[in-house]
PDB file of C-alpha atoms and ligand atoms in Angstrom:
ATOM      1  CA  MET A   1      11.706   8.937   4.802  1.00 31.00           C
ATOM      2  CA  LYS A   2      10.910  10.232   1.297  1.00 32.00           C
ATOM      3  CA  LEU A   3       8.754  13.287   0.769  1.00 32.00           C
ATOM      4  CA  THR A   4       7.309  14.972  -2.292  1.00 32.00           C
ATOM      5  CA  LEU A   5       5.471  18.307  -2.233  1.00 33.00           C
ATOM      6  CA  ILE A   6       2.762  18.792  -4.776  1.00 33.00           C
ATOM      7  CA  VAL A   7       0.927  22.038  -5.560  1.00 30.00           C
ATOM      8  CA  LEU A   8      -2.697  21.638  -6.563  1.00 34.00           C
ATOM      9  CA  LEU A   9      -4.068  24.735  -8.040  1.00 31.00           C
ATOM     10  CA  GLY A  10      -3.075  26.920  -5.241  1.00 31.00           C
ATOM     11  CA  SER A  11      -5.895  25.999  -3.098  1.00 38.00           C
ATOM     12  CA  SER A  12      -4.501  22.827  -1.482  1.00 48.00           C
ATOM     13  CA  LEU A  13      -1.146  21.416  -0.907  1.00 55.00           C
ATOM     14  CA  ALA A  14       0.046  17.803  -0.512  1.00 54.00           C
ATOM     15  CA  ALA A  15       2.698  15.779   0.846  1.00 54.00           C
ATOM     16  CA  THR A  16       3.133  12.073  -0.100  1.00 46.00           C
ATOM     17  CA  THR A  17       4.765   9.276   1.889  1.00 47.00           C
ATOM     18  CA  LEU A  18       4.840   5.734   0.988  1.00 49.00           C
ATOM     19  CA  GLY A  19       1.653   5.404   2.954  1.00 69.00           C
ATOM     20  CA  TRP A  20      -0.891   8.195   3.807  1.00 80.00           C
ATOM     21  CA  LYS A  21      -0.863  11.137   1.736  1.00 88.00           C
ATOM     22  CA  TYR A  22      -1.266  14.580   3.625  1.00 92.00           C
ATOM     23  CA  HIS A  23      -3.185  17.641   2.340  1.00 95.00           C
ATOM     24  CA  TYR A  24      -3.188  20.846   3.981  1.00 97.00           C
ATOM     25  CA  THR A  25      -5.272  24.224   2.879  1.00 97.00           C
ATOM     26  CA  ASP A  26      -4.082  27.707   2.315  1.00 95.00           C
ATOM     27  CA  THR A  27      -7.473  28.983   3.207  1.00 97.00           C
ATOM     28  CA  THR A  28      -9.189  29.073   6.694  1.00 98.00           C
ATOM     29  CA  MET A  29     -12.618  27.607   7.832  1.00 98.00           C
ATOM     30  CA  ASN A  30     -14.110  26.465  11.032  1.00 98.00           C
ATOM     31  CA  TRP A  31     -13.773  22.859  12.319  1.00 98.00           C
ATOM     32  CA  THR A  32     -16.996  21.507  10.749  1.00 98.00           C
ATOM     33  CA  GLN A  33     -16.396  23.077   7.398  1.00 98.00           C
ATOM     34  CA  ALA A  34     -12.741  21.801   7.697  1.00 98.00           C
ATOM     35  CA  ARG A  35     -13.903  18.167   8.352  1.00 98.00           C
ATOM     36  CA  GLN A  36     -16.508  18.577   5.531  1.00 98.00           C
ATOM     37  CA  TYR A  37     -13.911  19.625   3.161  1.00 98.00           C
ATOM     38  CA  CYS A  38     -11.706  16.776   4.021  1.00 98.00           C
ATOM     39  CA  LYS A  39     -14.165  14.193   3.441  1.00 97.00           C
ATOM     40  CA  THR A  40     -15.275  15.757   0.186  1.00 97.00           C
ATOM     41  CA  HIS A  41     -11.971  16.005  -1.256  1.00 97.00           C
ATOM     42  CA  TYR A  42      -9.845  13.363   0.495  1.00 95.00           C
ATOM     43  CA  THR A  43     -10.422  10.598   3.255  1.00 93.00           C
ATOM     44  CA  ASP A  44     -10.740  12.572   6.316  1.00 96.00           C
ATOM     45  CA  MET A  45      -9.204  15.071   8.715  1.00 97.00           C
ATOM     46  CA  VAL A  46      -5.555  14.171   9.691  1.00 96.00           C
ATOM     47  CA  VAL A  47      -5.090  11.244  12.426  1.00 94.00           C
ATOM     48  CA  ILE A  48      -1.981  11.171  14.319  1.00 94.00           C
ATOM     49  CA  GLN A  49      -1.082   8.017  15.868  1.00 88.00           C
ATOM     50  CA  SER A  50       2.285   8.371  17.460  1.00 91.00           C
ATOM     51  CA  GLN A  51       4.849  11.359  18.605  1.00 94.00           C
ATOM     52  CA  GLU A  52       7.011  10.262  15.463  1.00 91.00           C
ATOM     53  CA  GLU A  53       4.044  10.839  13.212  1.00 91.00           C
ATOM     54  CA  ASN A  54       3.265  14.122  14.840  1.00 96.00           C
ATOM     55  CA  ASP A  55       6.859  15.242  14.269  1.00 95.00           C
ATOM     56  CA  TYR A  56       6.867  14.275  10.791  1.00 92.00           C
ATOM     57  CA  LEU A  57       3.659  15.702   9.964  1.00 94.00           C
ATOM     58  CA  VAL A  58       4.938  19.079  11.377  1.00 97.00           C
ATOM     59  CA  SER A  59       7.914  18.847   9.264  1.00 95.00           C
ATOM     60  CA  LEU A  60       5.835  18.773   6.206  1.00 94.00           C
ATOM     61  CA  LEU A  61       3.648  21.776   6.940  1.00 97.00           C
ATOM     62  CA  PRO A  62       4.610  25.472   6.274  1.00 97.00           C
ATOM     63  CA  ASN A  63       5.455  27.433   9.458  1.00 97.00           C
ATOM     64  CA  ARG A  64       2.821  30.166  10.406  1.00 97.00           C
ATOM     65  CA  SER A  65       4.105  33.134  12.061  1.00 95.00           C
ATOM     66  CA  GLY A  66       1.000  33.221  14.611  1.00 96.00           C
ATOM     67  CA  SER A  67      -2.706  31.978  14.779  1.00 96.00           C
ATOM     68  CA  PRO A  68      -4.489  30.765  12.875  1.00 97.00           C
ATOM     69  CA  TYR A  69      -2.596  27.512  12.764  1.00 98.00           C
ATOM     70  CA  TYR A  70      -3.925  24.003  11.433  1.00 98.00           C
ATOM     71  CA  TRP A  71      -6.919  22.031  12.773  1.00 98.00           C
ATOM     72  CA  ILE A  72      -6.285  18.530  13.261  1.00 98.00           C
ATOM     73  CA  GLY A  73      -8.845  15.658  13.413  1.00 98.00           C
ATOM     74  CA  ILE A  74      -9.353  15.215  17.191  1.00 98.00           C
ATOM     75  CA  THR A  75     -12.268  16.474  19.061  1.00 98.00           C
ATOM     76  CA  LYS A  76     -14.847  15.736  21.601  1.00 96.00           C
ATOM     77  CA  ASN A  77     -18.424  16.885  22.321  1.00 93.00           C
ATOM     78  CA  HIS A  78     -18.281  17.895  26.069  1.00 91.00           C
ATOM     79  CA  MET A  79     -15.887  18.316  28.967  1.00 91.00           C
ATOM     80  CA  ASN A  80     -16.203  14.877  30.287  1.00 91.00           C
ATOM     81  CA  GLU A  81     -15.727  13.033  26.969  1.00 94.00           C
ATOM     82  CA  THR A  82     -12.473  11.417  25.834  1.00 97.00           C
ATOM     83  CA  TRP A  83     -10.482  13.131  23.018  1.00 98.00           C
ATOM     84  CA  THR A  84     -11.175  11.014  19.975  1.00 98.00           C
ATOM     85  CA  TRP A  85      -9.828  11.200  16.535  1.00 97.00           C
ATOM     86  CA  VAL A  86     -12.647  11.273  13.980  1.00 97.00           C
ATOM     87  CA  GLY A  87     -10.792   9.304  11.133  1.00 93.00           C
ATOM     88  CA  ASN A  88     -10.349   6.157  12.811  1.00 90.00           C
ATOM     89  CA  ASN A  89     -12.048   6.409  16.546  1.00 95.00           C
ATOM     90  CA  SER A  90      -8.627   6.072  18.248  1.00 95.00           C
ATOM     91  CA  THR A  91      -7.815   8.014  21.281  1.00 97.00           C
ATOM     92  CA  TRP A  92      -4.030   8.422  21.161  1.00 97.00           C
ATOM     93  CA  VAL A  93      -2.716  11.449  22.850  1.00 98.00           C
ATOM     94  CA  GLY A  94       1.069  11.445  23.677  1.00 97.00           C
ATOM     95  CA  ASN A  95       2.368  12.690  26.869  1.00 96.00           C
ATOM     96  CA  GLU A  96       4.230  15.436  24.916  1.00 95.00           C
ATOM     97  CA  SER A  97       1.104  16.337  22.786  1.00 98.00           C
ATOM     98  CA  TRP A  98      -0.351  19.304  24.479  1.00 98.00           C
ATOM     99  CA  ALA A  99       1.483  22.766  24.726  1.00 98.00           C
ATOM    100  CA  GLU A 100       2.069  24.111  28.227  1.00 97.00           C
ATOM    101  CA  ASN A 101      -1.162  24.722  30.239  1.00 97.00           C
ATOM    102  CA  GLU A 102      -3.183  23.094  27.390  1.00 97.00           C
ATOM    103  CA  PRO A 103      -5.848  21.961  27.225  1.00 97.00           C
ATOM    104  CA  ASN A 104      -7.222  24.619  29.354  1.00 95.00           C
ATOM    105  CA  ASN A 105     -10.763  24.613  27.895  1.00 94.00           C
ATOM    106  CA  ASN A 106     -10.974  28.293  28.063  1.00 90.00           C
ATOM    107  CA  HIS A 107     -14.504  29.376  28.681  1.00 83.00           C
ATOM    108  CA  SER A 108     -15.571  25.667  28.621  1.00 90.00           C
ATOM    109  CA  THR A 109     -16.193  25.744  24.816  1.00 92.00           C
ATOM    110  CA  GLU A 110     -12.970  24.484  23.592  1.00 97.00           C
ATOM    111  CA  PHE A 111     -13.658  21.013  21.873  1.00 97.00           C
ATOM    112  CA  CYS A 112     -11.450  21.139  18.703  1.00 98.00           C
ATOM    113  CA  VAL A 113      -7.684  21.035  18.566  1.00 98.00           C
ATOM    114  CA  GLU A 114      -5.225  23.063  16.442  1.00 98.00           C
ATOM    115  CA  ILE A 115      -1.375  22.100  15.999  1.00 98.00           C
ATOM    116  CA  TYR A 116       1.097  24.946  16.150  1.00 98.00           C
ATOM    117  CA  VAL A 117       3.478  24.835  13.372  1.00 98.00           C
ATOM    118  CA  ASN A 118       6.089  27.577  13.911  1.00 97.00           C
ATOM    119  CA  THR A 119       9.380  28.286  15.180  1.00 97.00           C
ATOM    120  CA  ASN A 120       8.792  28.635  18.802  1.00 95.00           C
ATOM    121  CA  LYS A 121       9.180  26.193  21.614  1.00 95.00           C
ATOM    122  CA  ASN A 122       5.435  24.924  21.241  1.00 97.00           C
ATOM    123  CA  ARG A 123       6.245  23.920  17.625  1.00 98.00           C
ATOM    124  CA  GLY A 124       4.255  20.613  17.191  1.00 98.00           C
ATOM    125  CA  LYS A 125       2.329  20.984  20.261  1.00 98.00           C
ATOM    126  CA  TRP A 126      -1.645  21.076  20.380  1.00 98.00           C
ATOM    127  CA  ASN A 127      -4.015  23.580  21.842  1.00 98.00           C
ATOM    128  CA  ASP A 128      -7.783  22.974  22.346  1.00 98.00           C
ATOM    129  CA  GLU A 129      -9.744  25.902  20.660  1.00 97.00           C
ATOM    130  CA  LYS A 130     -13.315  26.987  19.773  1.00 97.00           C
ATOM    131  CA  CYS A 131     -14.587  24.840  17.078  1.00 97.00           C
ATOM    132  CA  SER A 132     -16.072  27.849  15.341  1.00 97.00           C
ATOM    133  CA  ASN A 133     -12.794  29.539  15.026  1.00 98.00           C
ATOM    134  CA  GLN A 134     -11.208  29.810  11.592  1.00 98.00           C
ATOM    135  CA  LYS A 135      -8.163  27.840  10.818  1.00 98.00           C
ATOM    136  CA  TYR A 136      -6.210  26.049   7.993  1.00 98.00           C
ATOM    137  CA  VAL A 137      -6.741  22.261   7.910  1.00 98.00           C
ATOM    138  CA  VAL A 138      -4.802  19.260   7.388  1.00 98.00           C
ATOM    139  CA  CYS A 139      -6.481  16.343   5.762  1.00 97.00           C
ATOM    140  CA  TYR A 140      -5.132  12.717   4.937  1.00 93.00           C
ATOM    141  CA  GLU A 141      -5.745  10.579   1.819  1.00 91.00           C
ATOM    142  CA  ALA A 142      -5.868   6.613   2.346  1.00 88.00           C
ATOM    143  CA  GLN A 143      -3.256   4.701  -0.161  1.00 85.00           C
ATOM    144  CA  CYS A 144      -4.989   1.355   0.619  1.00 87.00           C
ATOM    145  CA  ASN A 145      -7.469   0.538  -2.025  1.00 85.00           C
ATOM    146  CA  ALA A 146      -9.300  -2.890  -3.036  1.00 86.00           C
ATOM    147  CA  THR A 147      -6.468  -4.205  -5.053  1.00 88.00           C
ATOM    148  CA  SER A 148      -3.586  -3.152  -2.741  1.00 88.00           C
ATOM    149  CA  CYS A 149      -3.296  -6.481  -0.769  1.00 90.00           C
ATOM    150  CA  GLY A 150      -4.668  -9.378  -3.234  1.00 89.00           C
ATOM    151  CA  ARG A 151      -6.011 -11.735  -0.710  1.00 89.00           C
ATOM    152  CA  GLY A 152      -5.492  -9.656   2.473  1.00 92.00           C
ATOM    153  CA  THR A 153      -6.502  -6.617   4.215  1.00 91.00           C
ATOM    154  CA  CYS A 154      -4.734  -3.380   3.785  1.00 89.00           C
ATOM    155  CA  LYS A 155      -3.644  -1.329   7.007  1.00 83.00           C
ATOM    156  CA  GLU A 156      -2.194   2.131   6.725  1.00 77.00           C
ATOM    157  CA  THR A 157       0.845   3.323   8.414  1.00 69.00           C
ATOM    158  CA  THR A 158       2.994   6.491   8.218  1.00 65.00           C
ATOM    159  CA  GLU A 159       5.609   5.005   6.172  1.00 64.00           C
ATOM    160  CA  ASN A 160       3.749   2.278   4.172  1.00 75.00           C
ATOM    161  CA  ILE A 161       0.593  -0.110   3.756  1.00 82.00           C
ATOM    162  CA  THR A 162       0.970  -3.215   5.658  1.00 86.00           C
ATOM    163  CA  CYS A 163      -1.082  -6.276   4.345  1.00 90.00           C
ATOM    164  CA  HIS A 164      -2.772  -8.788   6.772  1.00 91.00           C
ATOM    165  CA  CYS A 165      -3.361 -11.920   4.550  1.00 92.00           C
ATOM    166  CA  GLU A 166      -5.986 -14.405   4.744  1.00 90.00           C
ATOM    167  CA  LEU A 167      -5.080 -17.967   5.788  1.00 88.00           C
ATOM    168  CA  GLY A 168      -3.130 -19.888   3.345  1.00 83.00           C
ATOM    169  CA  PHE A 169      -1.703 -16.788   1.500  1.00 86.00           C
ATOM    170  CA  LYS A 170       1.304 -14.845   2.108  1.00 87.00           C
ATOM    171  CA  GLY A 171       3.925 -12.468   0.651  1.00 87.00           C
ATOM    172  CA  HIS A 172       4.459  -8.762   0.587  1.00 85.00           C
ATOM    173  CA  ARG A 173       0.885  -8.176  -1.171  1.00 86.00           C
ATOM    174  CA  CYS A 174      -0.751 -11.642  -0.124  1.00 89.00           C
ATOM    175  CA  GLN A 175      -0.476 -12.780  -3.847  1.00 82.00           C
ATOM    176  CA  THR A 176       1.186 -16.309  -2.882  1.00 81.00           C
ATOM    177  CA  GLY A 177      -1.389 -18.907  -1.967  1.00 76.00           C
ATOM    178  CA  PHE A 178      -3.550 -21.153  -4.029  1.00 75.00           C
ATOM    179  CA  LEU A 179      -3.954 -21.520  -7.600  1.00 72.00           C
ATOM    180  CA  LEU A 180      -7.002 -23.025  -9.515  1.00 73.00           C
ATOM    181  CA  THR A 181      -5.352 -25.681 -11.813  1.00 71.00           C
ATOM    182  CA  SER A 182      -8.380 -26.963 -13.382  1.00 73.00           C
ATOM    183  CA  PRO A 183     -11.570 -25.498 -15.222  1.00 73.00           C
ATOM    184  CA  THR A 184     -13.328 -22.770 -13.213  1.00 74.00           C
ATOM    185  CA  SER A 185     -16.591 -24.481 -13.433  1.00 81.00           C
ATOM    186  CA  ILE A 186     -18.550 -27.699 -14.221  1.00 85.00           C
ATOM    187  CA  THR A 187     -21.937 -28.245 -15.025  1.00 88.00           C
ATOM    188  CA  CYS A 188     -24.397 -31.034 -14.046  1.00 90.00           C
ATOM    189  CA  GLU A 189     -25.669 -32.309 -17.481  1.00 90.00           C
ATOM    190  CA  ALA A 190     -28.941 -34.031 -18.438  1.00 91.00           C
ATOM    191  CA  THR A 191     -27.188 -37.284 -18.196  1.00 91.00           C
ATOM    192  CA  GLY A 192     -26.717 -36.734 -14.412  1.00 89.00           C
ATOM    193  CA  SER A 193     -22.826 -36.558 -15.024  1.00 90.00           C
ATOM    194  CA  TRP A 194     -20.548 -33.652 -14.490  1.00 89.00           C
ATOM    195  CA  SER A 195     -19.208 -32.079 -17.686  1.00 88.00           C
ATOM    196  CA  GLY A 196     -15.593 -32.062 -16.745  1.00 85.00           C
ATOM    197  CA  PRO A 197     -13.182 -32.887 -13.862  1.00 82.00           C
ATOM    198  CA  ARG A 198     -13.683 -31.177 -10.330  1.00 79.00           C
ATOM    199  CA  PRO A 199     -11.809 -27.922  -9.877  1.00 77.00           C
ATOM    200  CA  ILE A 200      -8.617 -28.359  -7.856  1.00 78.00           C
ATOM    201  CA  CYS A 201      -7.293 -25.754  -5.722  1.00 73.00           C
ATOM    202  CA  THR A 202      -3.178 -26.228  -5.834  1.00 75.00           C
ATOM    203  CA  ILE A 203      -0.650 -24.518  -3.538  1.00 72.00           C
ATOM    204  CA  TYR A 204       0.876 -21.678  -5.682  1.00 69.00           C
ATOM    205  CA  LYS A 205       4.405 -23.062  -5.108  1.00 67.00           C
ATOM    206  CA  GLN A 206       3.508 -26.627  -5.958  1.00 68.00           C
ATOM    207  CA  ALA A 207       1.750 -25.372  -9.253  1.00 65.00           C
ATOM    208  CA  LEU A 208       5.105 -23.450  -9.896  1.00 69.00           C
ATOM    209  CA  LEU A 209       7.124 -26.487  -9.161  1.00 75.00           C
ATOM    210  CA  ALA A 210       5.246 -28.686 -11.495  1.00 72.00           C
ATOM    211  CA  VAL A 211       5.155 -26.235 -14.433  1.00 70.00           C
ATOM    212  CA  ALA A 212       9.116 -26.087 -13.858  1.00 76.00           C
ATOM    213  CA  GLY A 213       9.254 -29.688 -13.626  1.00 73.00           C
ATOM    214  CA  CYS A 214       7.156 -30.087 -16.889  1.00 69.00           C
ATOM    215  CA  GLY A 215       9.585 -27.563 -18.460  1.00 73.00           C
ATOM    216  CA  ALA A 216      12.644 -29.450 -17.259  1.00 76.00           C
ATOM    217  CA  PHE A 217      11.307 -32.920 -18.412  1.00 77.00           C
ATOM    218  CA  SER A 218      10.372 -31.785 -21.811  1.00 75.00           C
ATOM    219  CA  GLY A 219      13.667 -30.051 -22.244  1.00 74.00           C
ATOM    220  CA  PHE A 220      15.461 -33.320 -21.162  1.00 78.00           C
ATOM    221  CA  CYS A 221      13.272 -35.221 -23.611  1.00 71.00           C
ATOM    222  CA  CYS A 222      14.135 -32.876 -26.546  1.00 71.00           C
ATOM    223  CA  ILE A 223      17.895 -33.083 -25.597  1.00 77.00           C
ATOM    224  CA  CYS A 224      17.719 -36.984 -25.662  1.00 74.00           C
ATOM    225  CA  PHE A 225      15.731 -36.947 -28.684  1.00 77.00           C
ATOM    226  CA  CYS A 226      18.139 -34.766 -30.657  1.00 74.00           C
ATOM    227  CA  TRP A 227      21.105 -36.716 -29.427  1.00 82.00           C
ATOM    228  CA  MET A 228      19.737 -40.137 -30.715  1.00 82.00           C
ATOM    229  CA  LYS A 229      18.858 -38.531 -33.916  1.00 80.00           C
ATOM    230  CA  HIS A 230      22.500 -37.109 -34.215  1.00 76.00           C
ATOM    231  CA  ARG A 231      24.053 -40.529 -33.414  1.00 80.00           C
ATOM    232  CA  LYS A 232      21.629 -42.366 -35.960  1.00 79.00           C
ATOM    233  CA  ARG A 233      23.037 -39.826 -38.602  1.00 77.00           C
ATOM    234  CA  LYS A 234      26.683 -40.404 -37.717  1.00 74.00           C
ATOM    235  CA  LYS A 235      26.249 -44.023 -37.956  1.00 75.00           C
ATOM    236  CA  LEU A 236      24.606 -43.661 -41.271  1.00 73.00           C
ATOM    237  CA  THR A 237      27.634 -41.448 -42.612  1.00 71.00           C
ATOM    238  CA  GLN A 238      30.017 -44.243 -41.213  1.00 71.00           C
ATOM    239  CA  VAL A 239      28.296 -47.135 -43.243  1.00 65.00           C
ATOM    240  CA  ARG A 240      28.229 -45.034 -46.413  1.00 64.00           C
ATOM    241  CA  GLN A 241      31.736 -43.994 -46.243  1.00 64.00           C
ATOM    242  CA  PRO A 242      33.301 -47.591 -47.279  1.00 60.00           C
ATOM    243  CA  GLU A 243      30.855 -47.750 -50.232  1.00 55.00           C
ATOM    244  CA  GLU A 244      31.934 -44.114 -51.541  1.00 53.00           C
ATOM    245  CA  GLU A 245      35.745 -45.255 -51.225  1.00 53.00           C
ATOM    246  CA  THR A 246      35.134 -48.567 -53.188  1.00 51.00           C
ATOM    247  CA  SER A 247      33.122 -47.011 -56.140  1.00 49.00           C
ATOM    248  CA  PRO A 248      36.020 -44.858 -58.005  1.00 48.00           C
ATOM    249  CA  SER A 249      38.202 -47.989 -58.465  1.00 43.00           C
ATOM    250  CA  SER A 250      35.228 -49.771 -60.188  1.00 41.00           C
ATOM    251  CA  GLU A 251      35.128 -47.037 -62.478  1.00 41.00           C
ATOM    252  CA  VAL A 252      38.825 -47.411 -63.297  1.00 39.00           C
ATOM    253  CA  HIS A 253      38.268 -51.038 -63.825  1.00 43.00           C
ATOM    254  CA  GLY A 254      35.402 -50.232 -66.314  1.00 36.00           C
TER     255      GLY A 254
HETATM  256 CA1   CA B   1      -6.932  26.213  24.683  1.00 70.03          CA
END
C-alpha cells in the first residue's frame, strides 16, 4: 500500500492512501470537540471497518509513549447501546479490537474510545474512556466526489474508491454506456411539427464502431479515388508517348 505523509502547518498531519485520507492532530481535545474538529476540517472522525484497516491506520500514526492516545469515531450514549461508528453508522468491532480487560466501562462513564498507538503489546488495541478526557484525534477525509464515478455511485474503501454503475453503464469509472447521437433537444413548432429528428441514445460501443466504420470507409474511398486518378494519368501518358516519338522525324522531313 502506498503512503505519503504531508505536514499541514504543524497543527494537523495527514496520510494519503488511494482511498480515504487520514488526518491526525498534535493537540488534544475532548471527544465532542474532536468530532467537531473533524467535521469542520475534513469529513468526520475516523471509521475502522476491518482489522486490516485498523492495523494500517496504526502504522500511519506516530507512537505515543503513554496517555493521551488518539480518539477514534466509535461511541455509544449509554451502557446498553451497541458501539456505533459515527462516520457511517456501522457497528464493526473485531474479535481482536479491545485491549485486555476492556471495555471495562470504569465508573460507568466510559462511552468513547481511544486507540493505543505505542510499542507495547496493546499496540492498535482499543480502550473505552470518559468522553471528557483530552486526547489527540484521527479524522478521515472522503475521496469520493460528484464526478468520481460518472454514471455511478462512489463507495470508499481503504485502498481505493469503487464505482457502482447505473444500469447500462460500466467501466472503471462508469463512463461506458449510452451516447446521445443526435440534437439534445427539439421543439414543437407553430406548424405542429417537430423542429428536427427525435434524439437517439446509442450504446457507446456501437457509436464508437460506427465512427470507426465511417472513418475506414472514407479511407477506402479515398484510396480508390487516388488509385483511379493515378491509373487515368498513366493511360494518358502512354497515349501521348507515341505522338512525341513521331514529332521529331516530321521536323527532319520539314
Ligand atoms: Ca476503559
